[in-house]
Coordinates of C-alpha atoms in Angstrom, one line a residue:
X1 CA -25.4 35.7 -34.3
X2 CA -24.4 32.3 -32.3
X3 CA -21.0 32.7 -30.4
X4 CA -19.5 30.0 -30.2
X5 CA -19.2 27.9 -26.8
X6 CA -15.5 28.3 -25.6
X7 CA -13.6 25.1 -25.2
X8 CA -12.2 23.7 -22.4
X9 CA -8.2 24.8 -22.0
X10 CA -6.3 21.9 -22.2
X11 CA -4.2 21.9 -18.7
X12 CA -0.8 20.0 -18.8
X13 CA -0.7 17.1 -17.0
X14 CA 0.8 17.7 -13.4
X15 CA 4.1 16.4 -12.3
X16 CA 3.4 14.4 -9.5
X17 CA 6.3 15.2 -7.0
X18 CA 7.9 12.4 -5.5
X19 CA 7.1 11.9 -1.4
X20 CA 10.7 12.0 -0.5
X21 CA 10.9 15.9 -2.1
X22 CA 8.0 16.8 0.0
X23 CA 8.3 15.2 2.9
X24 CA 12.4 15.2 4.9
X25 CA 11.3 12.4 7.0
X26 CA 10.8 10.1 3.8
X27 CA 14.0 11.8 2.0
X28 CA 16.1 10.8 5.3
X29 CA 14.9 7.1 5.3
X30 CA 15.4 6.7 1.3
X31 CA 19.0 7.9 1.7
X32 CA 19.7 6.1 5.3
X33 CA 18.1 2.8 3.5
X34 CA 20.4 3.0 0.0
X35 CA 24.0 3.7 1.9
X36 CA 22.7 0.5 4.3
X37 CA 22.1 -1.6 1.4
X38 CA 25.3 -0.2 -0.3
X39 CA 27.6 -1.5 2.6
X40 CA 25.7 -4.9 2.4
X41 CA 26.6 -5.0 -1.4
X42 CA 30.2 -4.7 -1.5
X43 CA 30.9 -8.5 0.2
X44 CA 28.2 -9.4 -1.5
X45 CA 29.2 -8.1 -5.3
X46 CA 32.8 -9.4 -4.4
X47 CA 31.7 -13.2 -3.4
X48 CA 29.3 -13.8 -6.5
X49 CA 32.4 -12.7 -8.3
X50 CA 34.4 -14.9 -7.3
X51 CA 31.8 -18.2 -8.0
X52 CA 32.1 -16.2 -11.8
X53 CA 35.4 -16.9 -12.1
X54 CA 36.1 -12.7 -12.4
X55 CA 38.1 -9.8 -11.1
X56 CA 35.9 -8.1 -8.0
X57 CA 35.6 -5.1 -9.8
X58 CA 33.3 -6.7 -12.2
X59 CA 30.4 -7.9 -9.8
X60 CA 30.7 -4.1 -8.2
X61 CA 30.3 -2.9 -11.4
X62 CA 27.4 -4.5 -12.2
X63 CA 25.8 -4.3 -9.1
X64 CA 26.1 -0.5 -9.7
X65 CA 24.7 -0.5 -12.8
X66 CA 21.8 -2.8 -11.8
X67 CA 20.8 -0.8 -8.9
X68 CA 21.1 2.8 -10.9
X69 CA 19.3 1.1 -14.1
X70 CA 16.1 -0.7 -12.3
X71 CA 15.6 2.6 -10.6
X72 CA 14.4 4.1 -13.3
X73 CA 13.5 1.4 -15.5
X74 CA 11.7 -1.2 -12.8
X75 CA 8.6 -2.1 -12.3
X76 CA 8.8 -2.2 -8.6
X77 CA 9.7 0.7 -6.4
X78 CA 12.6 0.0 -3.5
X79 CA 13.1 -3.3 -4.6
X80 CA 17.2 -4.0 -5.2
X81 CA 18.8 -5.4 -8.5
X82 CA 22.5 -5.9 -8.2
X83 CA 25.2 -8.9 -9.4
X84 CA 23.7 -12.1 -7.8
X85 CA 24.6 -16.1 -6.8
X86 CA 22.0 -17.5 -9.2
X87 CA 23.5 -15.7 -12.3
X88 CA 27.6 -15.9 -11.5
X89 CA 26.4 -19.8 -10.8
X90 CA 24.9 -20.0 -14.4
X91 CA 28.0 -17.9 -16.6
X92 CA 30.5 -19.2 -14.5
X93 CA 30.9 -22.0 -17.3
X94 CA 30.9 -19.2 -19.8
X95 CA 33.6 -17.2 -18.3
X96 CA 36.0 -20.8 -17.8
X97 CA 35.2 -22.3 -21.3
X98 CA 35.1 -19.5 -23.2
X99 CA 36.4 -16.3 -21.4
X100 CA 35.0 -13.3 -20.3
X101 CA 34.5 -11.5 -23.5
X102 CA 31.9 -14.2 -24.4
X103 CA 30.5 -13.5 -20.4
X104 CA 29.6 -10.1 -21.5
X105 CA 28.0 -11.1 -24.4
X106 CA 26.2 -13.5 -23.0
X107 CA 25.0 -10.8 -20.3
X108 CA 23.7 -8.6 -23.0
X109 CA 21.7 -11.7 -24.7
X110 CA 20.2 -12.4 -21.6
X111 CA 18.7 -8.6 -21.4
X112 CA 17.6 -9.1 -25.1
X113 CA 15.6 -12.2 -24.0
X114 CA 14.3 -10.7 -20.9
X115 CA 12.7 -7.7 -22.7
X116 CA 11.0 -10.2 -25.1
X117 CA 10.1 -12.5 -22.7
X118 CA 8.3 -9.6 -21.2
X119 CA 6.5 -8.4 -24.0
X120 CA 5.4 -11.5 -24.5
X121 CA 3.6 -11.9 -21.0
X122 CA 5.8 -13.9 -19.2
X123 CA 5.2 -12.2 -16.2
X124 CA 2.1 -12.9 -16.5
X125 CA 2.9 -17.0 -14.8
X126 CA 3.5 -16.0 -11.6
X127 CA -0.1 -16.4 -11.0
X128 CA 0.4 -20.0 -11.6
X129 CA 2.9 -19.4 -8.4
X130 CA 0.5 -20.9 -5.3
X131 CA 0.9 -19.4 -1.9
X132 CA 2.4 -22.5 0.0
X133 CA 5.0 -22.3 -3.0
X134 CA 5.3 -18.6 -2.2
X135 CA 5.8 -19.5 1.8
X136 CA 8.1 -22.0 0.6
X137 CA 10.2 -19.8 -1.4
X138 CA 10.6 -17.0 1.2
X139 CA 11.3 -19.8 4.2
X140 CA 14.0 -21.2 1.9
X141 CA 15.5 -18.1 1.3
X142 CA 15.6 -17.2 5.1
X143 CA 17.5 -20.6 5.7
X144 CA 19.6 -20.0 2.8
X145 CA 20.7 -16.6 3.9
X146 CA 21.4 -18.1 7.1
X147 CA 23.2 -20.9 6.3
X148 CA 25.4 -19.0 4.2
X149 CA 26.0 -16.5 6.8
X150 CA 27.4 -19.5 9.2
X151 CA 30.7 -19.7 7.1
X152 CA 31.6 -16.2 8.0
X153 CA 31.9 -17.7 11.7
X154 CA 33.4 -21.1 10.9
X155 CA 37.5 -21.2 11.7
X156 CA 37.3 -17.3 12.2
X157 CA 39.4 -15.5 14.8
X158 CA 37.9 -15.6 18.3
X159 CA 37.3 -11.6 17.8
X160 CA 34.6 -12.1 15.7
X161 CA 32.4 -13.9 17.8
X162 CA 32.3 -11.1 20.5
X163 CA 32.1 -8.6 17.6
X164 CA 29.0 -10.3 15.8
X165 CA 27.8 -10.7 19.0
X166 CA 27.9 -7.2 19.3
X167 CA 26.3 -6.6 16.2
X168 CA 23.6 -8.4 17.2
X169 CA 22.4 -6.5 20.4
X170 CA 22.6 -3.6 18.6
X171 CA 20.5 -4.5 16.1
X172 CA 17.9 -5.6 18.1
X173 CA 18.4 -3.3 20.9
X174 CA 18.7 0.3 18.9
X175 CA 15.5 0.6 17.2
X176 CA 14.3 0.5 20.9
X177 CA 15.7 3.8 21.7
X178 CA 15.1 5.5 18.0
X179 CA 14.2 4.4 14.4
X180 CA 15.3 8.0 13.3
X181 CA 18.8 6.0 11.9
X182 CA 18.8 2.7 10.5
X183 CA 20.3 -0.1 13.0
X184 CA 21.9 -2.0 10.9
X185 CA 24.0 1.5 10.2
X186 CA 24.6 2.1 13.4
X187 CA 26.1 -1.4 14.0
X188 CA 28.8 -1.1 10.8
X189 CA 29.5 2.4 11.9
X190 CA 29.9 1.2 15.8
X191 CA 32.0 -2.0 15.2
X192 CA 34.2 -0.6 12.5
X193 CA 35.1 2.3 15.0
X194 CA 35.7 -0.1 18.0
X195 CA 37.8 -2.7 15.5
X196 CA 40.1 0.5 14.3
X197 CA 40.3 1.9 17.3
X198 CA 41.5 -1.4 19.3
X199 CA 43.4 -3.1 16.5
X200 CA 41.4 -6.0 16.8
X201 CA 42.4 -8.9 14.4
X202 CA 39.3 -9.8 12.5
X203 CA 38.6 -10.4 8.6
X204 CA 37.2 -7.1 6.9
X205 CA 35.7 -6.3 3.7
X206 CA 39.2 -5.5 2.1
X207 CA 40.2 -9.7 2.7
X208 CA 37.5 -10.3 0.0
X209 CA 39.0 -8.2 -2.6
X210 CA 40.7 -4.8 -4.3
X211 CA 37.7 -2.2 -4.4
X212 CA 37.7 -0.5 -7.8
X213 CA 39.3 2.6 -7.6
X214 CA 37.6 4.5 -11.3
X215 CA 34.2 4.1 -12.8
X216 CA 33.3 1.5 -15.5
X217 CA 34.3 2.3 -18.8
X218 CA 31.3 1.6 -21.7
X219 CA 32.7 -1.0 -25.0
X220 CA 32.1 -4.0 -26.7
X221 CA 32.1 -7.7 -25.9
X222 CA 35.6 -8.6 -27.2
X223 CA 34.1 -11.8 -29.3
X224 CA 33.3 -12.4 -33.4
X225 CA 30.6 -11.4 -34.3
X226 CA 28.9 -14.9 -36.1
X227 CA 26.1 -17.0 -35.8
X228 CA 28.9 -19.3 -34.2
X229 CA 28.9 -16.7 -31.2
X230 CA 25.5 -16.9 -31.1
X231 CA 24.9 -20.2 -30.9
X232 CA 27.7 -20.7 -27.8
X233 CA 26.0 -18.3 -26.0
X234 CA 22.5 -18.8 -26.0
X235 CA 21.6 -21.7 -24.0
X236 CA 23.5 -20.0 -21.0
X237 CA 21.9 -16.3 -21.7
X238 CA 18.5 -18.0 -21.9
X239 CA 18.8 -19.7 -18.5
X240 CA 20.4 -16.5 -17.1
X241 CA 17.2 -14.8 -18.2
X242 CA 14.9 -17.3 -16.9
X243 CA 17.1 -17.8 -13.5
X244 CA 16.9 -13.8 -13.3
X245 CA 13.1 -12.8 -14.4
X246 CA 12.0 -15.7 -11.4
X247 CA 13.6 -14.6 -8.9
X248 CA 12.9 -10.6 -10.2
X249 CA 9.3 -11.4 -10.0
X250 CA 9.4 -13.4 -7.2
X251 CA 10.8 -10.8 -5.1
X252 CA 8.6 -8.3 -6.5
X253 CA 5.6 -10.1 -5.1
X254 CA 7.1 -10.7 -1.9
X255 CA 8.0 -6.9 -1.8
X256 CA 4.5 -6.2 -2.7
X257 CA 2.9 -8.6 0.0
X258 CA 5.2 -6.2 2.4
X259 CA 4.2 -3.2 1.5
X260 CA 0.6 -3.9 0.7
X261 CA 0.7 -2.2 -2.8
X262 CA 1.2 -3.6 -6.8
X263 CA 3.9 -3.4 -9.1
X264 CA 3.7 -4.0 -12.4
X265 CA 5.5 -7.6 -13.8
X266 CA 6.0 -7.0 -17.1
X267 CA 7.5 -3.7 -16.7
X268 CA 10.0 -5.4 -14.3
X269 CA 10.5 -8.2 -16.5
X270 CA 11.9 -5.8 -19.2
X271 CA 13.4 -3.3 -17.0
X272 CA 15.7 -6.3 -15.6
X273 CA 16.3 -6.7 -19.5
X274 CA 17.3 -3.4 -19.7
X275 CA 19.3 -3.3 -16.6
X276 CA 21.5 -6.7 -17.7
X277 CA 22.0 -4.4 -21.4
X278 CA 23.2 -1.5 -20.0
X279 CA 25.6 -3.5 -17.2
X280 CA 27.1 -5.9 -19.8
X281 CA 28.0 -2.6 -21.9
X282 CA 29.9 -1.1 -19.4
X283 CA 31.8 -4.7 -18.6
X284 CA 29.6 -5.8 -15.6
X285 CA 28.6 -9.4 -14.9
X286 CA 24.8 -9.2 -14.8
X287 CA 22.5 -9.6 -12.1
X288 CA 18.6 -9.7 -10.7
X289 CA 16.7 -8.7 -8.0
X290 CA 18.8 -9.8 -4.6
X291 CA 16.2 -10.6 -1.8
X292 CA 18.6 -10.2 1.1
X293 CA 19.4 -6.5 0.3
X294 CA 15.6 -6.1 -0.8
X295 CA 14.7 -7.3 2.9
X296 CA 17.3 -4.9 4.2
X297 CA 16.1 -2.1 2.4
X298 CA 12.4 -2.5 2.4
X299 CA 11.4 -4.1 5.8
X300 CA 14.7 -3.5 8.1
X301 CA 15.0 0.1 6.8
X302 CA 11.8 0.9 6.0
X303 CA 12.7 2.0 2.5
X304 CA 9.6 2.6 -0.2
X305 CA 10.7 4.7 -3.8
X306 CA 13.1 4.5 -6.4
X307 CA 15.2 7.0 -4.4
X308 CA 16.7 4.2 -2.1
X309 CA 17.4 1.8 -5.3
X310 CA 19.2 4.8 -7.3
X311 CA 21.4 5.8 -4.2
X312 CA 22.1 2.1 -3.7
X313 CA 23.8 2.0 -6.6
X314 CA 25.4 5.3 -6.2
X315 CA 26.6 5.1 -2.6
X316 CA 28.8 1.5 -3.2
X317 CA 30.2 3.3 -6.3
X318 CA 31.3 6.3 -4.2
X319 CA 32.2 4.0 -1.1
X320 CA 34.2 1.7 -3.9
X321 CA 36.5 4.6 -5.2
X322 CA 35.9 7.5 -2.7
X323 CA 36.4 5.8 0.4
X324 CA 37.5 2.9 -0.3
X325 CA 40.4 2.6 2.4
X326 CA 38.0 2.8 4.6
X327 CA 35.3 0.6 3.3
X328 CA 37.9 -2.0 3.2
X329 CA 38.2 -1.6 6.9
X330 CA 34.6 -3.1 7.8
X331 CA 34.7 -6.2 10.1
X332 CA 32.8 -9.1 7.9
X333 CA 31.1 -9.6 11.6
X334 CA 29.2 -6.8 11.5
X335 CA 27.8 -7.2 7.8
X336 CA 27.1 -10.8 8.9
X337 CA 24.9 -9.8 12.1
X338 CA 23.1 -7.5 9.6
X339 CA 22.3 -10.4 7.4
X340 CA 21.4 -13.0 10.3
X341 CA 18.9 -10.6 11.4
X342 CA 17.3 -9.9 8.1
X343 CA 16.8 -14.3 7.8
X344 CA 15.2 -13.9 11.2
X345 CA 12.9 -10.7 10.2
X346 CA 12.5 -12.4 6.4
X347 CA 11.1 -16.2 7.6
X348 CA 7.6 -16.5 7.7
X349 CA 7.2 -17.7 11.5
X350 CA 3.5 -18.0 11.0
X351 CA 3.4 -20.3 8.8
X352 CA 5.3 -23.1 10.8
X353 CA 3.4 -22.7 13.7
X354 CA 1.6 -25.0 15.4
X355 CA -2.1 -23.5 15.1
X356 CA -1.0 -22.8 11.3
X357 CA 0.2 -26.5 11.0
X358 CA -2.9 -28.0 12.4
X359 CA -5.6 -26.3 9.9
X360 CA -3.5 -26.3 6.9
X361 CA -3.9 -28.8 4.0
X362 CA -1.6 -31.9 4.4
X363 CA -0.9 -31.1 0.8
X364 CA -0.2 -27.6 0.5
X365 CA 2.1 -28.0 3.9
X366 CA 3.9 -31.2 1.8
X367 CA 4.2 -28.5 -1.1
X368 CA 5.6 -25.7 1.2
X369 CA 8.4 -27.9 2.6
X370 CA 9.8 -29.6 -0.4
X371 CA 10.1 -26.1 -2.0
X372 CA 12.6 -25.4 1.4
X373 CA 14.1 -28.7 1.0
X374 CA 14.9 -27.6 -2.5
X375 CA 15.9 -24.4 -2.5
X376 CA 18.0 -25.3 0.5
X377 CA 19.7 -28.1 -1.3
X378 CA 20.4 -26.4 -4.8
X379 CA 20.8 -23.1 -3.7
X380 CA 19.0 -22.4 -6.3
X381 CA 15.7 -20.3 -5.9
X382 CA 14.2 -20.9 -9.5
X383 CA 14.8 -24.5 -9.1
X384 CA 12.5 -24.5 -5.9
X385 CA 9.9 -22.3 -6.6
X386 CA 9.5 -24.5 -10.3
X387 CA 9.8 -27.6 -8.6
X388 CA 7.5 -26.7 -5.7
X389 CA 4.9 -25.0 -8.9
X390 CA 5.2 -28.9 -10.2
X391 CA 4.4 -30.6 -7.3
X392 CA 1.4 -28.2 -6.1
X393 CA -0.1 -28.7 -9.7
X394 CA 0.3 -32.6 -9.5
X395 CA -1.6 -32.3 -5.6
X396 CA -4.5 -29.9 -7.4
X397 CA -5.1 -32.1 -9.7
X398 CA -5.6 -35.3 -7.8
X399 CA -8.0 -33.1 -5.3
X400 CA -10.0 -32.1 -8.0
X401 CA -9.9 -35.6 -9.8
X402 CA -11.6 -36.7 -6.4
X403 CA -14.4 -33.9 -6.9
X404 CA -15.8 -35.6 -9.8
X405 CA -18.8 -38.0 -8.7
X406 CA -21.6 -40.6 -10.5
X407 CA -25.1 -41.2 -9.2
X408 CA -27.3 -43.4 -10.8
X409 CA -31.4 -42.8 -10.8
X410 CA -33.6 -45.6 -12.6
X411 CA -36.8 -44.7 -14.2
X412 CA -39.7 -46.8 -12.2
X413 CA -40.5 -48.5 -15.6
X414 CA -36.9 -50.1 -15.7
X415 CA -36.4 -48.8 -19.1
X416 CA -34.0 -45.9 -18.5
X417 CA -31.2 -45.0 -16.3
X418 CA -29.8 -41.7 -15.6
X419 CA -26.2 -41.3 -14.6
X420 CA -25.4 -37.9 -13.2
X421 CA -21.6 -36.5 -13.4
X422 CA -20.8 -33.4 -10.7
X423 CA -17.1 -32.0 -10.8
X424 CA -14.4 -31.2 -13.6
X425 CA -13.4 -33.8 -16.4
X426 CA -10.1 -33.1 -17.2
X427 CA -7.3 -35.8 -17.4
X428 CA -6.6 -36.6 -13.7
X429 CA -10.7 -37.4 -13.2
X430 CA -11.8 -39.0 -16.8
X431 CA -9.2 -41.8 -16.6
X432 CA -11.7 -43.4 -13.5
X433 CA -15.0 -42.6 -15.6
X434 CA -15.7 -45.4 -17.6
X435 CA -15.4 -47.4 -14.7
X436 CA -18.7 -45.8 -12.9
X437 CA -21.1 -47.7 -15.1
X438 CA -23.4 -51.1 -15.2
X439 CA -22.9 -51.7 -18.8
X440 CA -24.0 -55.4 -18.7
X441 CA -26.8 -54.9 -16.2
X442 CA -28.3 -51.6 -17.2
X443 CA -31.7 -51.4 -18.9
X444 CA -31.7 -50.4 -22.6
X445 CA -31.6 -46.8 -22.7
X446 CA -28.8 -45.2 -20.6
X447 CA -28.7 -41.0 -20.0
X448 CA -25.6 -39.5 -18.9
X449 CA -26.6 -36.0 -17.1
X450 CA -23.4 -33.9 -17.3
X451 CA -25.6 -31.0 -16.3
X452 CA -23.4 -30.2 -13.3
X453 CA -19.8 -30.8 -14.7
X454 CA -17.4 -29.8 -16.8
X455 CA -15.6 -31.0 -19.8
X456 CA -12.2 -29.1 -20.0
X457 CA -9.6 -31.8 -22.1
X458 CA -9.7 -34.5 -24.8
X459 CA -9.5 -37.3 -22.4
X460 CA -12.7 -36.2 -21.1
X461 CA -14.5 -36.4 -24.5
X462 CA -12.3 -39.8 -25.0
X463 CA -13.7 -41.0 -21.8
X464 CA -17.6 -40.5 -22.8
X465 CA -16.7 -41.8 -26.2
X466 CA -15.0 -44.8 -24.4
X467 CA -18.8 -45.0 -22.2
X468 CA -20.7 -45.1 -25.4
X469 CA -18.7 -47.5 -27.4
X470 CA -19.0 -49.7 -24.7
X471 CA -23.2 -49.8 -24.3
X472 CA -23.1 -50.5 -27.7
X473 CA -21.1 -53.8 -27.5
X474 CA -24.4 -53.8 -25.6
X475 CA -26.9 -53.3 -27.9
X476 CA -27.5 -50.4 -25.7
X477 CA -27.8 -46.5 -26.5
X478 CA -26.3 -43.8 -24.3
X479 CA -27.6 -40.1 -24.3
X480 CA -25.4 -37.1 -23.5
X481 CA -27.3 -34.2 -21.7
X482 CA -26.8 -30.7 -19.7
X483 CA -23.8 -29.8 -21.3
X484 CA -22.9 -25.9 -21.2
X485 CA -22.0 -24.2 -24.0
X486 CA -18.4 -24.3 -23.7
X487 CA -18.4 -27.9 -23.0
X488 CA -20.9 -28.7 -25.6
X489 CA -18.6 -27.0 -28.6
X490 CA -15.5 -28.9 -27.1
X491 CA -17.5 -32.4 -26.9
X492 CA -19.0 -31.8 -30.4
X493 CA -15.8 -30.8 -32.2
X494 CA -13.9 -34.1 -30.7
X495 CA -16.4 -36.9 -29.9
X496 CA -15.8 -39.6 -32.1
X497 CA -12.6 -37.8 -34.0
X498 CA -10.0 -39.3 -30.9
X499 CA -8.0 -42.0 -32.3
X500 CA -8.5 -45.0 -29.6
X501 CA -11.2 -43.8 -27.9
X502 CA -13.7 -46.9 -28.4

């Protein structure tokens, strides 16, 4: 009798504790990092409500909802999602034209296109994103958060210089001593106590706005349900998704270069859909990933899980309607030394120094500062890093179209030439091809050695059609050799099938 062998038990796969539940020093810095990046989102939530055209409630809402949402649904651990510039700036026309019924809507839309724009593989461009466009885009943002920073201290009380001042020291000063507590909390905590305490006269977080004082309330966009609806809002929830997934996935990949681990893109792609679903059902304005408060929590407080995101979100809420007397009490000074700090700590230094300067590509550092210049002047990040993408394609292209060369070798009987092509024919480099040849003065029979290039495009093939056609005129007959297989099955399926190529 054969017994059977036993099969394997089928163990259950193990839940795979988190490293803040194992480990209090992690659980302390997730929780120190989320209430940091809290405080920084209340001024924030209220100003990018105010370029919306909507009540202050709204951005907090949504930056709520953002933060909780992405924490579970993100691709990429500790980075921040809450109510930003670059969406209020592209449904503030929404909200005025139409009102804000048609604003949620249009919020919801943009999720919808953001999940499918995901599935399809959108994320999947930012490889197209070159690294001086990448430099370009985190420089510009430094300046950016700076520059905007610079109002807070333009026709202030004299209080707030002292006090921001203050702020400063600390926050450079204090991680000295210990890193135990987050600075930047240490400086809110410090100059809100010495501004209570001394009845100093300075602007606070209550001058931007009422907090909310209950939690947002789920529903539906207030507007008919026609194609006539969908056809307002669509142009503006397509450029909110696109404006949103960029700088998502932008940050993501900064966040990643930080922290020296990967994320995955699509799965923040649609999580950010997801995200911008569930905040324009409970009446919130939408939102992305915010790199200021990203910075702040990843590289100022040293933040790295989903804990910090999730308690983000959670801690403004409680701050909003718990505590919200005394939120309202925080000097703008101190949030703004916070912020000048993290521009400092977020520019790439490196990459405008001298040494750097000196070895790097004329092109790529022409690339680098136009994406600055851009982002700078639109205050727009999309609108820099695609520009900047442009511009770095157009300078790769004309340094490649320089790769491609022509020698010439004559046979010692005189009765054959050989032409050999190096580089890649693509557009940029065929245009110049047909002017490398003798036609009038070559011998008879003419071979074209293409045994080390490439043919990528149609105008390549045009270009050797173009080289043939015109021996001919000569009475002369050209010979196409060394192509690979690729190149061979594109030349073959084109040559002589280009309108206008002779």
């Amino acid at each position: 009798m054969i017994t059977p062998a036993p099969q394997p038990t089928a163990h259950p796969r193990r839940f795979r504790r988190p490293s803040w539940l194992s480990d209090p020093r992690v659980l302390r810095t997730e929780v120190l990092g989320g209430l940091v990046v809290a405080l920084a989102l209340i001024p924030e939530a209220i100003s990018f409500s105010v370029i919306a055209g909507v009540d202050p409630a709204i951005g907090l809402f949504a930056s709520f909802t953002m933060a909780v949402t992405i924490a579970f649904v993100g691709g990429r651990p500790a980075m921040i999602s809450a109510a930003t510039g670059a969406v209020a700036l592209v449904i503030a026309p929404m909200n005025r034209e139409h009102g804000f019924g048609y604003l949620i809507a249009t919020v919801i839309l943009a999720g919808v296109l953001q999940i499918v724009l995901g599935a399809l593989g959108v994320a999947r461009l930012l490889r197209f994103v070159p690294r001086s466009v990448m430099v370009g885009f985190v420089n510009g943002l430094a300046v950016l958060i700076f520059l905007t920073q610079l109002r807070e201290l333009t026709g202030v009380p004299w209080p707030v210089y002292p006090l921001f001042a203050a702020g400063v020291a600390l926050l450079v000063l204090f991680p000295k001593v210990t890193r135990a507590v987050p600075a930047p909390l240490v400086s809110i905590v410090a100059l809100t106590a010495v501004t209570v305490a001394a009845g100093i006269a300075a602007p606070t977080v209550g001058d931007r706005g009422a907090l909310p004082s209950s939690l947002p309330v789920p529903g539906l966009p207030d507007v008919p349900f026609t194609l006539d609806t969908l056809t307002t809002i669509a142009p503006y929830a397509l450029a909110m998704a696109l404006v949103g997934l960029m700088e998502s996935l932008m940050t993501a990949r900064l966040v990643d270069d930080i922290t020296d681990t990967r994320s995955s893109k699509t799965r923040e792609s649609v999580g950010q859909g997801v995200a911008n679903i569930v905040t324009g059902f409970l009446g919130g304005m939408g939102g992305c990933a915010m790199i200021g408060q990203t910075m702040i929590n990843v590289r100022v407080s040293g933040a790295r899980t989903r804990l910090s995101t999730f308690l983000a979100g959670v801690f403004l809420m409680v701050l909003c309607v718990v505590f919200g007397p005394v939120v309202s009490k925080i000097p703008m000074a101190a949030l703004v030394a916070v912020m000048v700090m993290v521009s400092v700590a977020t520019f790439d230094w490196h990459s405008v120094a001298p040494r750097t300067l000196r070895r790097m590509p004329a092109g790529e550092i022409t690339v680098m500062v136009l994406t600055v210049v851009v982002v700078v002047v639109t205050q727009n990040l999309a609108i820099g890093v695609v520009t900047g993408s442009l511009v770095a394609l157009g300078v790769f292209a004309r340094r490649v179209a320089r790769s491609a060369g022509v020698t010439s070798v004559h046979d010692p009987d005189g009765s054959t030439v050989v032409y050999r092509v190096t580089g890649n024919l693509f557009f940029a480099s065929a245009d110049d091809l047909a002017h490398r040849f003798a036609y009038a003065t070559d011998p008879g029979r003419v071979v074209i050695d293409l045994s080390a290039a490439q043919v990528w495009d149609a105008s390549s093939v045009a270009a050797l059609d173009a080289v043939e056609a015109r021996y001919a005129e000569h009475g002369k007959t050209v010979e196409i050799s060394g192509l690979d297989e690729r190149s061979a099955r594109l030349h073959s399926t084109l040559t002589g099938e280009l309108v206008g190529s002779g």
